[in-house]
mmCIF file of C-alpha atoms in Angstrom:
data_model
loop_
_atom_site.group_PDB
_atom_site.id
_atom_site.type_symbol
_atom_site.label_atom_id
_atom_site.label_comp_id
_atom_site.label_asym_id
_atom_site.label_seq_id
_atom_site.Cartn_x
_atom_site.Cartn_y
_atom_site.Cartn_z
ATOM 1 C CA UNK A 1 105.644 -177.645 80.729
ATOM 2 C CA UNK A 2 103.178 -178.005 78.247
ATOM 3 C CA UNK A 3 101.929 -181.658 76.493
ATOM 4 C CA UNK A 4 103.138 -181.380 72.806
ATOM 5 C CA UNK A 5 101.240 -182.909 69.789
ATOM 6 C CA UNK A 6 102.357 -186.469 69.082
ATOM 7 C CA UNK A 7 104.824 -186.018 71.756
ATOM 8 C CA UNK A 8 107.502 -188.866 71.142
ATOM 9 C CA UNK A 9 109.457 -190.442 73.940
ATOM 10 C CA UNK A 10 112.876 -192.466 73.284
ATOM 11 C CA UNK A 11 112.131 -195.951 74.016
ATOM 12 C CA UNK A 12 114.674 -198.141 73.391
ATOM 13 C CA UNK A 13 113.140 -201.480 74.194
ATOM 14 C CA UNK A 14 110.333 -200.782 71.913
ATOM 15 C CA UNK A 15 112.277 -199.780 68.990
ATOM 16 C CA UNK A 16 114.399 -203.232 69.728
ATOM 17 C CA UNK A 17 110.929 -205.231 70.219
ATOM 18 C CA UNK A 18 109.651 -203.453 66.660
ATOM 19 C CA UNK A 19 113.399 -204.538 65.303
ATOM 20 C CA UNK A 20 113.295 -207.911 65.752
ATOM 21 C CA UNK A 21 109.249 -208.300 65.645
ATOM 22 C CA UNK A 22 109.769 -206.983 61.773
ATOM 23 C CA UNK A 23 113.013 -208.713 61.178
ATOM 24 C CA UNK A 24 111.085 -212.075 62.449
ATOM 25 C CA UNK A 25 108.392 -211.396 59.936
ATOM 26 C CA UNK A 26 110.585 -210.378 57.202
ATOM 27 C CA UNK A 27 112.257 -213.972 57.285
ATOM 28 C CA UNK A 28 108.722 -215.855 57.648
ATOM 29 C CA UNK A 29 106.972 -214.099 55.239
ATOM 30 C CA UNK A 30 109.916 -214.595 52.929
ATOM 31 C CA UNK A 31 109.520 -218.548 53.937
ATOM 32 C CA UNK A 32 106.119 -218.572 52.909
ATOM 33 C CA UNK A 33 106.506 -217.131 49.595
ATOM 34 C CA UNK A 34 109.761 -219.125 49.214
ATOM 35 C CA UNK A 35 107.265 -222.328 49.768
ATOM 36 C CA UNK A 36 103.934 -221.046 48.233
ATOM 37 C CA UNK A 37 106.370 -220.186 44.502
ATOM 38 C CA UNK A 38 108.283 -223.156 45.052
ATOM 39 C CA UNK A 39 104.997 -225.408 44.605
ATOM 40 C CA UNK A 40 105.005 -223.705 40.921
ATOM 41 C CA UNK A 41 108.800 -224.821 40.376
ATOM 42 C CA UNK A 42 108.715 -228.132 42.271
ATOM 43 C CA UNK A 43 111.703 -226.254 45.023
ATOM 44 C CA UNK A 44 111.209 -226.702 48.760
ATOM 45 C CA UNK A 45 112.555 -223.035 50.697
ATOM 46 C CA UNK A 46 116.020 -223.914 51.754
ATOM 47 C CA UNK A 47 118.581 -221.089 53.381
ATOM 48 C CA UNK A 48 120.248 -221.311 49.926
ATOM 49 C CA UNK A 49 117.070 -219.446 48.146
ATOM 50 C CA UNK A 50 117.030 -216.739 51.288
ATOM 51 C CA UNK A 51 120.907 -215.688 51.902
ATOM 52 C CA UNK A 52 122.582 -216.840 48.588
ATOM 53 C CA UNK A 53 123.216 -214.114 45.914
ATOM 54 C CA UNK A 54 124.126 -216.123 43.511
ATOM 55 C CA UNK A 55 120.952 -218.291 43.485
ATOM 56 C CA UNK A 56 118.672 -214.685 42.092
ATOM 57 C CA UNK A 57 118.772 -213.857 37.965
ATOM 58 C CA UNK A 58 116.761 -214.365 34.918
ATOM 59 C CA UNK A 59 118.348 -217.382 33.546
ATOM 60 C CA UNK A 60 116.955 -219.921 36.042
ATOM 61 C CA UNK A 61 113.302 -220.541 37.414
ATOM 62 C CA UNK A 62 114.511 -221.113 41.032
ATOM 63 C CA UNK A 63 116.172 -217.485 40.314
ATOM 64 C CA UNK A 64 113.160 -215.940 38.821
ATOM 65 C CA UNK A 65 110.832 -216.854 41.864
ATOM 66 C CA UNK A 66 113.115 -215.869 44.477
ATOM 67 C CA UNK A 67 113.155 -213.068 42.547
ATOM 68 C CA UNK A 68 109.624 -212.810 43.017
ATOM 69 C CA UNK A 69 109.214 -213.919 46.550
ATOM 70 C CA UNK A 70 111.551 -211.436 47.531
ATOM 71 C CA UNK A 71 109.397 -208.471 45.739
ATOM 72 C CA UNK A 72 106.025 -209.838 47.277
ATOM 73 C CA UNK A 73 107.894 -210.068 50.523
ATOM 74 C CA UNK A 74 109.041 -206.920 49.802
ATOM 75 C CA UNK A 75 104.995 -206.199 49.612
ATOM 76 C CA UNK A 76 103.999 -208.380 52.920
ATOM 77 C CA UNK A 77 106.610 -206.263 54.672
ATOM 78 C CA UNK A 78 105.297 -202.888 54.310
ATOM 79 C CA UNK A 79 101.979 -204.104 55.647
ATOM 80 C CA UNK A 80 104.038 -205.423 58.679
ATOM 81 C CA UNK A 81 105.113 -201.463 58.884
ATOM 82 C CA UNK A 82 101.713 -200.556 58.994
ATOM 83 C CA UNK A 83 100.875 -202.715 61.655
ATOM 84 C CA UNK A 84 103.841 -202.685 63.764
ATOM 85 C CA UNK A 85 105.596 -199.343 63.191
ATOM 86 C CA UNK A 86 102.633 -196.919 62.647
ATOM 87 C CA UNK A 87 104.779 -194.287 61.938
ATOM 88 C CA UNK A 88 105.574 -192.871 58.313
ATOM 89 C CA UNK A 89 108.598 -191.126 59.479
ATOM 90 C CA UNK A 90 110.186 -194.152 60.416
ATOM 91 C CA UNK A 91 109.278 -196.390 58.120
ATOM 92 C CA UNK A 92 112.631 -195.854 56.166
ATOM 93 C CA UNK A 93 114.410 -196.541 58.875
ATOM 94 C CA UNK A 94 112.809 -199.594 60.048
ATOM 95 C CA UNK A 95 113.030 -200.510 55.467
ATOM 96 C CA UNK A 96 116.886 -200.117 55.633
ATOM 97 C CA UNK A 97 117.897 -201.503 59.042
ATOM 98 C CA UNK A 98 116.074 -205.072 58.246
ATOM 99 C CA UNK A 99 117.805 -205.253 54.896
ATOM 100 C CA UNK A 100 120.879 -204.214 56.159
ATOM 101 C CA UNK A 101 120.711 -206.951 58.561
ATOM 102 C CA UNK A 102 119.777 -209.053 55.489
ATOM 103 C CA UNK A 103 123.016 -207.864 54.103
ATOM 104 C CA UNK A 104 125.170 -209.199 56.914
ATOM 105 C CA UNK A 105 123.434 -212.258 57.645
ATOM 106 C CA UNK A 106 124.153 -213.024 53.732
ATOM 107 C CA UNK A 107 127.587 -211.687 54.307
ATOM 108 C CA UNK A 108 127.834 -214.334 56.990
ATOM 109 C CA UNK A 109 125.832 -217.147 55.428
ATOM 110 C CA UNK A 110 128.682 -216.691 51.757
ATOM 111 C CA UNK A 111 131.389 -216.068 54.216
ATOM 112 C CA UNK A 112 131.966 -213.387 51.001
ATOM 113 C CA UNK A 113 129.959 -209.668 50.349
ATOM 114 C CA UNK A 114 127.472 -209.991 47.942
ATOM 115 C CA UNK A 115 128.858 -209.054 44.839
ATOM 116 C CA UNK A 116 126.148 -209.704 41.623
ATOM 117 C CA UNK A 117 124.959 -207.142 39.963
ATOM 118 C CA UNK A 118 121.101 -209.154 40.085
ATOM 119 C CA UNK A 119 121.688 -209.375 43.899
ATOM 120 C CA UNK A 120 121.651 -205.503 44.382
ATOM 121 C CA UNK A 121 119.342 -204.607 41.993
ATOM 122 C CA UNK A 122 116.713 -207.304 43.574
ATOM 123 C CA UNK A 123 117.307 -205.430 47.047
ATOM 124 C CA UNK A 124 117.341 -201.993 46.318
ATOM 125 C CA UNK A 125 114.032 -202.479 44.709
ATOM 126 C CA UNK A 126 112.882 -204.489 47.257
ATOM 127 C CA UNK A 127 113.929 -201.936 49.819
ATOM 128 C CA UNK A 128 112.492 -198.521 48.076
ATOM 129 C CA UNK A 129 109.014 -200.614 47.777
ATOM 130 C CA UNK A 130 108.536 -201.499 51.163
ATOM 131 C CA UNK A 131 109.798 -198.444 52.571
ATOM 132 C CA UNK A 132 108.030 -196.180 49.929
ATOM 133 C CA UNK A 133 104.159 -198.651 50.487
ATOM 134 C CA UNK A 134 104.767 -198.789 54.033
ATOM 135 C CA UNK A 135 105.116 -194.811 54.627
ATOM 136 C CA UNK A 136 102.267 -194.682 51.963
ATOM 137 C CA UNK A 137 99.979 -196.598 54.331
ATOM 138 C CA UNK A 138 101.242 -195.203 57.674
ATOM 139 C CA UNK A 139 100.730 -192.099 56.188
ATOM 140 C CA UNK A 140 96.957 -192.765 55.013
ATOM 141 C CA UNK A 141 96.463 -193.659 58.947
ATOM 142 C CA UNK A 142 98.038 -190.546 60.022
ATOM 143 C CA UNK A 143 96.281 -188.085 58.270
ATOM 144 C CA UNK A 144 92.875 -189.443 59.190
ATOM 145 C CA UNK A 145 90.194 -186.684 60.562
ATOM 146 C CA UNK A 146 90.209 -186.536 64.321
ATOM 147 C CA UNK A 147 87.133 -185.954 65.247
ATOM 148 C CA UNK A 148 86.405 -182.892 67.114
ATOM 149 C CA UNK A 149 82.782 -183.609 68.604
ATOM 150 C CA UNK A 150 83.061 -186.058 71.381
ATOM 151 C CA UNK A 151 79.364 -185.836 72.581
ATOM 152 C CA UNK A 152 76.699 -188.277 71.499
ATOM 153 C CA UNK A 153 74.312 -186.993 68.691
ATOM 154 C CA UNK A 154 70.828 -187.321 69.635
ATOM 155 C CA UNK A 155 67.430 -186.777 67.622
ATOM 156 C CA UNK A 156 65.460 -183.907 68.934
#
């Protein structure tokens, strides 16, 4: 049998190890721009900021820079993709799984479904930007030239 281009083998413990390598970054880059914004508002991070929907809208400044951590998370997270994943085919699947695990450990944390409006809208965005940066980049990597001539150039 023949070796295939980019011949892909199911590996389950790697696709776990990428799972919870990008989950584990998703929650500490989060924590760092939960703590670098909150030095503008005078907030410390607290779980409250990272799995409460009720704490993200425009009428507060605690809402408005989770808000914004979340989209420059959203931002530190597709880099992650490019340096974890590799891959723009899976990028979107790596994108939905961690926020879908955001989902339930909110779901969890409320001990009720998210239900405002600001809540989804902050998440879907959050979701189509890392998924649609992080392919972008993966992508870049992917279609780099391959270079054909292996032998050493020499001066004659």
């Amino acid at each position: 049998m023949a070796a295939q281009f980019r011949s892909y083998v199911w590996d389950p413990a790697l696709i776990v190890s990428q799972m919870v390598l990008l989950q584990a970054g998703y929650y500490s880059s989060l924590g760092l721009w939960l703590a670098l914004l909150g030095t503008l508002g005078s907030t410390g991070p607290s779980l409250h900021q990272v799995f409460s929907d009720e704490i993200l809208g425009f009428s507060t400044p605690p809402g408005r820079l989770s808000m914004m951590a979340f989209v420059l998370n959203a931002l530190t997270c597709a880099l992650g993709l490019l340096y974890f994943i590799r891959r723009g085919k899976q990028c979107l699947d790596f994108t939905v799984t961690v926020h879908f695990f955001h989902l339930l450990g909110c779901w969890i944390y409320n001990s009720h479904f998210p239900s405002t409006l600001t809540w989804w809208l902050v998440h879907i965005v959050c979701t189509a930007l890392m998924a649609a940066i992080g392919e972008y980049l993966c992508m870049r990597i992917e279609l780099r030239e391959i270079p054909l001539n292996s032998a050493p150039k020499s001066n004659v």
